[in-house]
XYZ file of C-alpha atoms in Angstrom:
555
model
C 35.332 -34.436 28.284
C 33.184 -31.541 29.489
C 31.279 -31.510 26.197
C 30.732 -35.277 26.463
C 29.305 -34.932 29.991
C 26.679 -32.498 28.666
C 24.908 -35.507 27.186
C 23.777 -36.457 30.685
C 22.258 -33.004 31.416
C 18.419 -32.739 31.316
C 18.756 -30.063 28.647
C 20.304 -32.618 26.304
C 17.951 -35.486 27.036
C 16.510 -35.485 23.495
C 19.978 -35.832 21.937
C 20.965 -38.482 24.461
C 17.842 -40.510 23.752
C 18.374 -40.275 19.990
C 21.936 -41.529 20.295
C 20.876 -44.287 22.698
C 17.980 -45.450 20.484
C 20.200 -45.359 17.402
C 22.754 -47.552 19.160
C 20.037 -50.016 20.254
C 18.652 -50.203 16.738
C 22.083 -50.814 15.230
C 22.738 -53.576 17.758
C 19.334 -55.109 16.997
C 20.037 -55.015 13.272
C 23.386 -56.758 13.789
C 21.837 -59.396 16.058
C 18.893 -60.068 13.740
C 20.628 -59.466 10.415
C 17.990 -61.359 8.434
C 15.383 -58.680 9.335
C 17.719 -55.714 8.839
C 15.189 -54.072 6.478
C 12.859 -53.566 9.436
C 15.554 -51.607 11.244
C 16.702 -49.452 8.304
C 14.123 -46.645 8.457
C 14.261 -46.184 12.273
C 18.073 -46.217 12.141
C 18.081 -43.548 9.429
C 15.595 -41.356 11.360
C 17.235 -41.535 14.767
C 20.721 -41.525 13.261
C 19.937 -38.308 11.369
C 18.529 -36.721 14.530
C 21.668 -37.736 16.408
C 23.901 -36.150 13.762
C 21.746 -33.004 13.822
C 21.992 -32.840 17.623
C 25.770 -33.225 17.614
C 25.996 -30.495 14.979
C 23.779 -28.262 17.140
C 25.995 -28.926 20.132
C 29.189 -27.981 18.317
C 28.012 -25.070 16.085
C 28.674 -21.509 17.293
C 25.986 -19.374 15.621
C 22.881 -20.147 17.695
C 23.131 -20.201 21.474
C 19.710 -21.813 21.931
C 20.741 -24.765 19.733
C 23.951 -25.254 21.700
C 21.949 -25.410 24.927
C 18.978 -27.384 23.572
C 20.174 -29.512 20.638
C 17.382 -30.937 18.448
C 14.546 -29.711 20.693
C 15.344 -26.034 19.932
C 14.375 -26.650 16.311
C 10.788 -26.926 17.540
C 11.046 -23.289 18.585
C 12.141 -22.244 15.104
C 9.305 -24.257 13.585
C 6.744 -22.605 15.873
C 8.161 -19.170 15.038
C 7.817 -19.998 11.355
C 4.143 -20.904 11.607
C 3.275 -18.337 14.297
C 1.608 -15.829 11.889
C -0.568 -18.568 10.409
C -1.474 -19.991 13.825
C -2.445 -16.532 15.078
C -4.449 -15.750 11.947
C -6.333 -19.029 11.778
C -6.876 -19.881 15.437
C -6.413 -16.911 17.777
C -7.149 -13.724 15.823
C -10.555 -12.172 16.456
C -12.704 -10.779 13.650
C -11.530 -7.227 14.386
C -7.925 -7.624 15.549
C -5.941 -8.661 12.450
C -3.225 -6.360 11.154
C -2.781 -4.608 8.796
C -6.320 -5.626 7.773
C -8.736 -7.360 10.114
C -10.242 -10.733 9.280
C -13.628 -9.046 9.007
C -12.410 -6.593 6.348
C -10.660 -9.327 4.410
C -13.800 -11.442 4.545
C -15.904 -8.600 3.145
C -13.548 -8.236 0.173
C -13.464 -12.002 -0.468
C -17.246 -12.239 -0.301
C -17.806 -9.305 -2.621
C -15.170 -10.545 -5.060
C -16.923 -13.921 -5.203
C -20.385 -12.338 -5.200
C -21.545 -14.348 -2.189
C -23.516 -13.133 0.816
C -21.606 -10.339 2.601
C -24.139 -9.545 5.328
C -23.412 -9.861 9.060
C -25.774 -11.302 11.727
C -26.631 -10.388 15.311
C -25.340 -6.816 15.498
C -22.005 -5.063 15.303
C -18.842 -6.420 16.926
C -17.424 -2.920 17.196
C -17.195 -1.285 20.621
C -19.278 1.765 19.724
C -18.417 3.522 23.008
C -14.649 3.145 22.685
C -12.490 6.124 21.809
C -11.767 6.272 18.092
C -15.041 4.729 16.955
C -16.443 6.524 13.905
C -19.776 6.506 12.120
C -21.660 8.152 9.283
C -24.856 10.048 10.078
C -27.983 8.947 8.252
C -31.065 10.914 7.213
C -34.701 10.426 8.218
C -35.396 11.208 4.558
C -33.053 8.914 2.611
C -32.731 9.302 -1.136
C -33.520 6.615 -3.705
C -30.472 4.489 -4.467
C -28.349 6.430 -6.953
C -26.640 5.046 -10.028
C -23.605 3.345 -8.541
C -21.353 4.057 -11.528
C -20.071 7.222 -9.882
C -17.611 9.133 -12.040
C -15.702 12.401 -11.922
C -13.902 14.389 -14.602
C -10.189 14.927 -14.028
C -8.500 17.716 -15.951
C -8.101 21.433 -15.281
C -8.195 24.385 -17.689
C -4.746 23.512 -19.103
C -5.727 19.913 -19.857
C -6.997 19.198 -23.381
C -7.814 15.512 -22.824
C -9.757 15.281 -19.531
C -10.499 11.817 -18.198
C -13.814 10.572 -16.837
C -12.687 8.408 -13.915
C -14.441 6.064 -11.543
C -14.358 7.202 -7.916
C -12.684 3.860 -7.040
C -9.537 2.698 -8.850
C -6.550 0.379 -8.539
C -3.646 1.995 -6.711
C -0.016 1.948 -7.847
C 1.592 -1.511 -7.906
C 4.447 -2.239 -10.298
C 5.048 -5.272 -12.443
C 7.956 -6.917 -10.678
C 6.303 -6.384 -7.337
C 3.224 -8.126 -8.774
C 3.312 -11.246 -10.915
C 2.454 -11.147 -14.635
C -0.847 -12.932 -14.006
C -1.777 -10.505 -11.208
C -1.200 -7.513 -13.516
C -3.180 -9.213 -16.286
C -6.145 -9.913 -13.998
C -6.163 -6.414 -12.482
C -6.108 -4.734 -15.875
C -8.710 -7.062 -17.362
C -10.969 -6.369 -14.378
C -10.429 -2.620 -14.829
C -11.331 -2.943 -18.497
C -14.527 -4.852 -17.737
C -15.548 -2.459 -14.942
C -14.453 0.756 -16.730
C -12.118 1.961 -14.004
C -8.413 2.875 -13.917
C -5.307 0.838 -13.148
C -2.203 2.659 -11.864
C 0.963 1.069 -13.261
C 3.235 1.817 -10.311
C 6.677 3.284 -10.954
C 8.003 0.092 -12.599
C 6.857 1.169 -16.044
C 4.177 0.082 -18.502
C 4.656 -3.648 -19.057
C 3.154 -5.831 -21.817
C 0.905 -7.295 -19.101
C -0.598 -3.839 -18.504
C -1.336 -3.484 -22.217
C -2.600 -6.990 -22.903
C -6.253 -6.452 -21.953
C -6.639 -2.762 -22.772
C -7.778 -1.395 -19.404
C -7.358 2.326 -18.675
C -3.904 3.113 -17.288
C -2.492 5.818 -15.051
C 1.223 5.900 -15.830
C 3.234 6.570 -12.682
C 6.646 8.167 -13.169
C 8.981 7.715 -10.214
C 12.474 9.008 -9.536
C 13.957 6.190 -11.639
C 11.987 7.403 -14.694
C 11.468 3.796 -15.761
C 10.251 3.540 -19.319
C 11.306 7.126 -20.118
C 14.936 7.383 -19.029
C 18.349 7.929 -20.526
C 21.124 5.389 -19.881
C 22.404 7.577 -17.033
C 19.001 7.502 -15.295
C 17.869 11.009 -16.221
C 14.490 11.850 -17.757
C 14.167 11.374 -21.532
C 11.416 13.682 -22.892
C 11.303 12.102 -26.356
C 10.846 8.591 -24.977
C 8.285 9.853 -22.489
C 6.250 11.509 -25.251
C 6.319 8.311 -27.320
C 4.997 6.138 -24.474
C 2.530 8.749 -23.186
C 0.895 9.059 -26.602
C -0.630 5.588 -26.174
C -4.416 5.999 -25.972
C -4.590 3.365 -23.227
C -2.695 5.742 -20.922
C -5.276 8.207 -19.616
C -3.324 10.159 -16.971
C 0.281 10.860 -15.953
C 1.227 10.683 -12.267
C 4.556 11.950 -10.940
C 5.464 10.008 -7.813
C 7.146 12.311 -5.311
C 6.850 9.909 -2.380
C 4.818 6.919 -1.227
C 3.113 6.109 2.040
C 5.022 3.018 3.135
C 8.476 4.571 2.839
C 8.408 8.298 2.030
C 11.832 9.753 1.385
C 13.350 6.307 0.816
C 14.760 5.087 -2.472
C 14.991 1.533 -3.690
C 17.453 -0.836 -5.328
C 16.699 -3.913 -7.411
C 20.004 -5.843 -7.353
C 21.612 -6.582 -10.707
C 21.063 -10.298 -10.179
C 17.301 -9.733 -10.227
C 17.265 -7.524 -13.317
C 15.944 -10.004 -15.845
C 15.917 -9.407 -19.581
C 12.202 -8.651 -19.342
C 12.585 -6.092 -16.527
C 15.557 -4.555 -18.347
C 13.419 -4.053 -21.451
C 10.364 -2.684 -19.605
C 12.216 -0.326 -17.274
C 14.915 0.747 -19.701
C 17.791 -0.282 -17.462
C 20.919 -2.210 -18.368
C 21.291 -5.843 -17.437
C 24.127 -6.595 -15.049
C 23.642 -3.299 -13.206
C 21.642 -2.389 -10.101
C 18.254 -0.842 -10.913
C 18.134 2.240 -8.675
C 15.176 4.396 -7.683
C 16.768 7.418 -5.972
C 15.140 8.966 -2.924
C 14.855 12.261 -4.825
C 14.105 13.469 -8.354
C 16.832 14.747 -10.646
C 14.411 16.460 -13.050
C 13.690 19.217 -10.520
C 15.033 20.530 -7.214
C 12.673 23.388 -6.297
C 8.867 23.788 -6.138
C 8.925 26.077 -9.169
C 10.962 23.551 -11.181
C 8.536 20.829 -10.090
C 5.558 22.768 -11.462
C 7.447 23.454 -14.672
C 8.232 19.738 -15.001
C 4.565 18.832 -14.506
C 3.590 21.396 -17.137
C 6.160 19.954 -19.538
C 4.919 16.387 -18.982
C 1.379 17.541 -19.687
C 2.545 19.151 -22.931
C 4.570 16.119 -23.997
C 1.652 13.785 -23.288
C -0.590 15.753 -25.626
C -2.590 17.454 -22.897
C -3.519 14.464 -20.740
C -4.343 15.028 -17.050
C -1.021 15.289 -15.211
C -0.499 15.417 -11.469
C 1.598 14.073 -8.638
C 1.405 11.692 -5.715
C 2.964 12.218 -2.314
C 2.747 11.402 1.351
C 2.683 14.662 3.320
C 5.746 15.281 5.467
C 6.948 18.795 6.282
C 3.903 21.009 5.909
C 5.944 23.929 4.590
C 7.111 21.818 1.637
C 3.599 21.230 0.321
C 2.734 24.849 1.013
C 5.843 25.795 -0.955
C 4.438 23.772 -3.855
C 1.197 25.711 -3.498
C 3.109 28.986 -3.630
C 4.880 27.732 -6.752
C 1.506 27.034 -8.366
C 0.379 30.581 -7.676
C 3.663 32.141 -8.765
C 4.082 30.181 -12.025
C 0.413 29.852 -12.937
C 1.086 26.134 -13.568
C -1.317 23.859 -11.717
C -1.452 20.059 -11.665
C -4.710 18.467 -12.753
C -4.771 16.203 -9.713
C -2.927 15.320 -6.519
C -2.975 11.836 -5.010
C -2.427 11.884 -1.250
C -0.873 8.640 -0.057
C -1.215 7.970 3.651
C 1.569 6.443 5.699
C -0.777 3.533 6.481
C -0.554 2.518 2.820
C 2.039 0.173 1.449
C 2.096 -3.030 -0.575
C 5.878 -3.107 -0.807
C 8.472 -3.930 1.814
C 9.923 -1.061 3.842
C 12.183 -0.538 6.878
C 10.200 -0.851 10.108
C 11.017 2.696 11.202
C 9.718 4.112 7.921
C 6.615 1.945 7.813
C 5.619 2.622 11.413
C 6.781 6.142 12.186
C 7.416 8.266 9.090
C 4.910 10.310 7.129
C 1.438 11.723 7.709
C -1.586 9.390 7.862
C -4.004 9.608 4.958
C -6.893 11.376 6.676
C -4.777 14.248 7.985
C -2.967 14.413 4.648
C -6.138 14.598 2.554
C -7.673 17.252 4.806
C -4.462 19.301 4.756
C -4.111 19.206 0.957
C -7.820 19.886 0.442
C -7.692 22.975 2.657
C -4.397 24.231 1.255
C -5.898 24.215 -2.249
C -8.994 26.022 -0.935
C -6.677 28.560 0.673
C -5.036 29.430 -2.666
C -8.322 29.363 -4.666
C -7.229 26.286 -6.636
C -9.544 23.595 -5.288
C -12.029 23.858 -8.148
C -9.356 23.061 -10.776
C -7.405 20.316 -8.980
C -8.874 16.908 -8.153
C -7.692 14.985 -5.078
C -7.230 11.231 -4.918
C -6.753 9.358 -1.643
C -4.794 6.156 -1.056
C -4.062 4.359 2.191
C -5.813 1.323 3.669
C -9.037 1.758 1.701
C -11.091 -1.401 1.194
C -14.800 -0.792 1.876
C -17.555 1.640 0.910
C -17.280 3.272 4.342
C -13.542 3.845 3.760
C -14.347 5.614 0.493
C -17.071 7.783 2.037
C -14.865 8.797 4.968
C -11.984 9.857 2.701
C -14.385 11.834 0.512
C -15.804 13.615 3.548
C -12.297 14.933 4.216
C -11.800 16.238 0.690
C -10.996 13.352 -1.658
C -12.679 13.255 -5.061
C -11.784 9.617 -5.648
C -9.989 6.780 -3.872
C -7.368 4.224 -4.858
C -6.912 0.817 -3.283
C -3.982 -1.565 -3.641
C -4.364 -4.192 -0.935
C -8.148 -4.299 -1.385
C -7.681 -5.398 -4.995
C -4.920 -7.784 -3.908
C -7.460 -9.473 -1.622
C -9.833 -9.653 -4.582
C -7.074 -11.507 -6.458
C -6.858 -14.022 -3.619
C -4.174 -12.531 -1.331
C -4.455 -14.092 2.133
C -2.271 -11.547 3.975
C 0.513 -14.059 4.514
C 2.929 -11.090 4.813
C 5.428 -12.771 2.474
C 5.270 -10.213 -0.363
C 9.012 -9.443 -0.139
C 10.170 -13.083 -0.138
C 9.088 -14.099 -3.668
C 7.229 -16.993 -2.018
C 3.687 -15.602 -2.191
C 1.366 -18.598 -1.597
C -1.343 -17.248 -3.929
C 0.796 -16.121 -6.870
C 0.038 -12.418 -6.462
C 3.451 -11.009 -5.507
C 5.935 -13.467 -6.959
C 7.951 -13.801 -10.144
C 8.249 -17.561 -9.648
C 6.313 -19.047 -12.605
C 5.562 -22.206 -10.635
C 3.795 -20.053 -8.041
C 2.065 -17.395 -10.142
C 0.515 -20.096 -12.348
C -1.867 -20.650 -9.405
C -3.494 -17.298 -10.212
C -5.951 -18.097 -13.014
C -6.508 -14.858 -14.911
C -10.127 -15.270 -16.153
C -11.357 -16.248 -12.677
C -9.508 -13.425 -10.901
C -10.591 -10.921 -13.553
C -14.189 -11.499 -12.560
C -13.324 -11.178 -8.876
C -11.605 -7.821 -9.448
C -14.636 -6.624 -11.416
C -17.079 -7.947 -8.800
C -15.214 -6.347 -5.901
C -15.170 -2.947 -7.589
C -18.868 -3.123 -8.482
C -19.983 -4.382 -5.063
C -17.922 -1.756 -3.217
C -19.460 1.050 -5.241
C -22.894 -0.448 -4.593
C -22.149 -0.323 -0.844
C -21.042 3.308 -1.244
C -24.272 4.091 -3.110
C -26.315 2.595 -0.276
C -24.410 4.658 2.308
C -24.849 7.998 0.564
C -28.525 7.299 -0.152
C -29.069 6.535 3.538
C -27.424 9.864 4.361
C -29.904 11.666 2.093
C -27.337 12.335 -0.655
C -27.192 11.578 -4.362
C -23.447 11.524 -5.175
C -20.227 11.042 -3.200
C -19.242 14.612 -4.109
C -21.974 15.793 -1.725
C -20.383 14.158 1.334
C -19.076 16.705 3.835
C -17.230 16.508 7.177
C -20.484 17.175 9.031
C -21.764 13.780 7.872
C -19.203 11.906 10.026
C -18.699 11.665 13.792
C -15.699 10.544 15.844
C -15.853 9.395 19.454
C -13.199 11.079 21.586
C -14.155 9.230 24.776
C -17.080 7.381 26.277
C -18.982 10.652 26.723
C -17.505 13.010 24.094
C -18.196 13.006 20.353
C -17.033 15.477 17.710
C -17.992 15.780 14.062
C -15.295 15.722 11.408
C -16.133 19.385 10.835
C -14.786 20.125 14.336
C -11.842 17.749 14.077
C -10.743 18.991 10.661
C -11.655 22.710 10.473
C -11.635 24.142 6.964
C -10.133 27.303 5.525
C -12.293 29.627 3.501
C -11.488 30.308 -0.170
C -8.363 32.400 -0.641
C -7.547 32.486 3.076
C -3.864 31.695 2.580
C -3.533 34.396 -0.045
C -5.170 36.914 2.283
C -2.509 36.331 4.947
C -4.895 36.073 7.909
C -4.654 32.365 8.755
C -5.455 31.404 12.328
C -5.530 27.634 11.815
C -2.258 26.329 13.362
C -2.002 23.628 10.705
C -1.142 26.354 8.210
C 1.217 28.543 10.221
C 4.021 27.044 8.118
C 2.721 29.141 5.206
C 4.864 31.971 6.549
C 8.043 29.923 6.100
C 7.246 28.273 2.764
C 8.918 29.628 -0.363
C 8.261 28.824 -4.008
C 11.980 28.934 -4.813
C 13.038 26.181 -2.411
C 11.686 23.203 -0.475
C 13.674 24.458 2.513
C 11.848 26.825 4.885
C 12.764 30.432 5.249
C 14.998 31.235 8.243
C 13.133 31.036 11.553
C 11.102 34.114 12.343
C 9.840 35.408 15.682
C 6.472 34.217 16.933
C 4.870 37.431 15.727
C 5.824 36.451 12.175
C 3.729 33.285 12.257
C 0.844 35.155 10.602
C 0.834 33.891 6.992
C 1.905 36.316 4.322
C 0.285 36.828 0.954
C 1.959 35.471 -2.156
C 2.909 38.084 -4.694
C 4.120 37.864 -8.223
């Protein structure tokens, strides 16, 4: 009886009206039976709403539906379309996250080769804290050849690679659709730049168009693993011998979720994924949070040296997001102690991330890219290894200014994932993890990824790469430089407050060559050198404050 009386409460007025109108319509249909067809559709509509309302009233899972039957569904509908409403109607040009509308628009315009200029002055608040700019020269240089390239490969590398300074960052097949991988690789082939496979292995879609590949090897060792998930050197050597694969990248961690493994449930392991990744069907496909091929810095360097040998001397390096400083410094000590050096290091910032990740990891774990690049750059200077190891940067890079800024901090080249996704047509719907990508970029649903037309998107990938490098060329020419390798921290400024500005040279002070080996480090960022050890990723036991002075590496 109490439940029945709820129908007369104002909160239930929608349900009450639906029931009342349904009853009136039924009575009308009975009275005027000859015109019953006219009543059928309204009866079905209001009858269905009445049934829905009664179900809402009696169900026990959603309190808001029990208190506001029928009308509460409007709330769920508004929640569903809230991101789109905000993006299309309320978001300013600079406020969108993770990428602003203005940045997305620049990528779309450059990918389509339409006008990308802006009228009437900047929309940036140039006096707000955090604003950054590049300093220009009163004697700018002529516009340089925009096909900027660098050679990657140290003294131990017999097959160095001439790489573009702007490449496609790691995104696996499985995360991306077949057509997205095809278009990215075809664009890389046309533009003569590199395409990182991601840790999901080298798929037929990576090979189809012949673009240069960087083969990423993660903790799952997909494409080069034994049935028990351990590394298979023979299989690795067979795959790595492919001429299309130009470099080998060991993934230690990634920006979006450093220190976090992954599981592809058995139900999602298709025959195709099973074949590409080398995993059994009917079993979970696991990427552990740690590597089983090594457990110490020394073993890590030995593993990198072995991969370089097995690949026939191709450039071999590793990617990581910086966490504990002493761990990377321990890797540096292992380089010095073993004499084995990687050919390159890719520094992934915590602001990167095309894949889904726990909120705590995505928002609050790992070092941002700029601090990471500067730290790695200086650590290599401090052990006299900077001239033999190239540094790549990844993490929210989309424009020529983003490239120049990362290079000022020590990067030799930059990778972009989401920038190239925008070039493919991604609209930042934030549905990558749902398999319902509206543009066919991050879905395995063939009815959805058919929307991505490969020849058209190939040209957009190529155009975006070319136009971004052209923008970079214009920036460095305006600064009086001829090549991105000439960019230094002094060329950039950062506003601390409305009245205080510091150059990057002040914000990111540099070590001098060999400073870590000399044991006289005053920079607090490198005090952890004293606790790093080549034999373990764990720090040495805590020492007194007087022991913070870095010690020289011997042996």
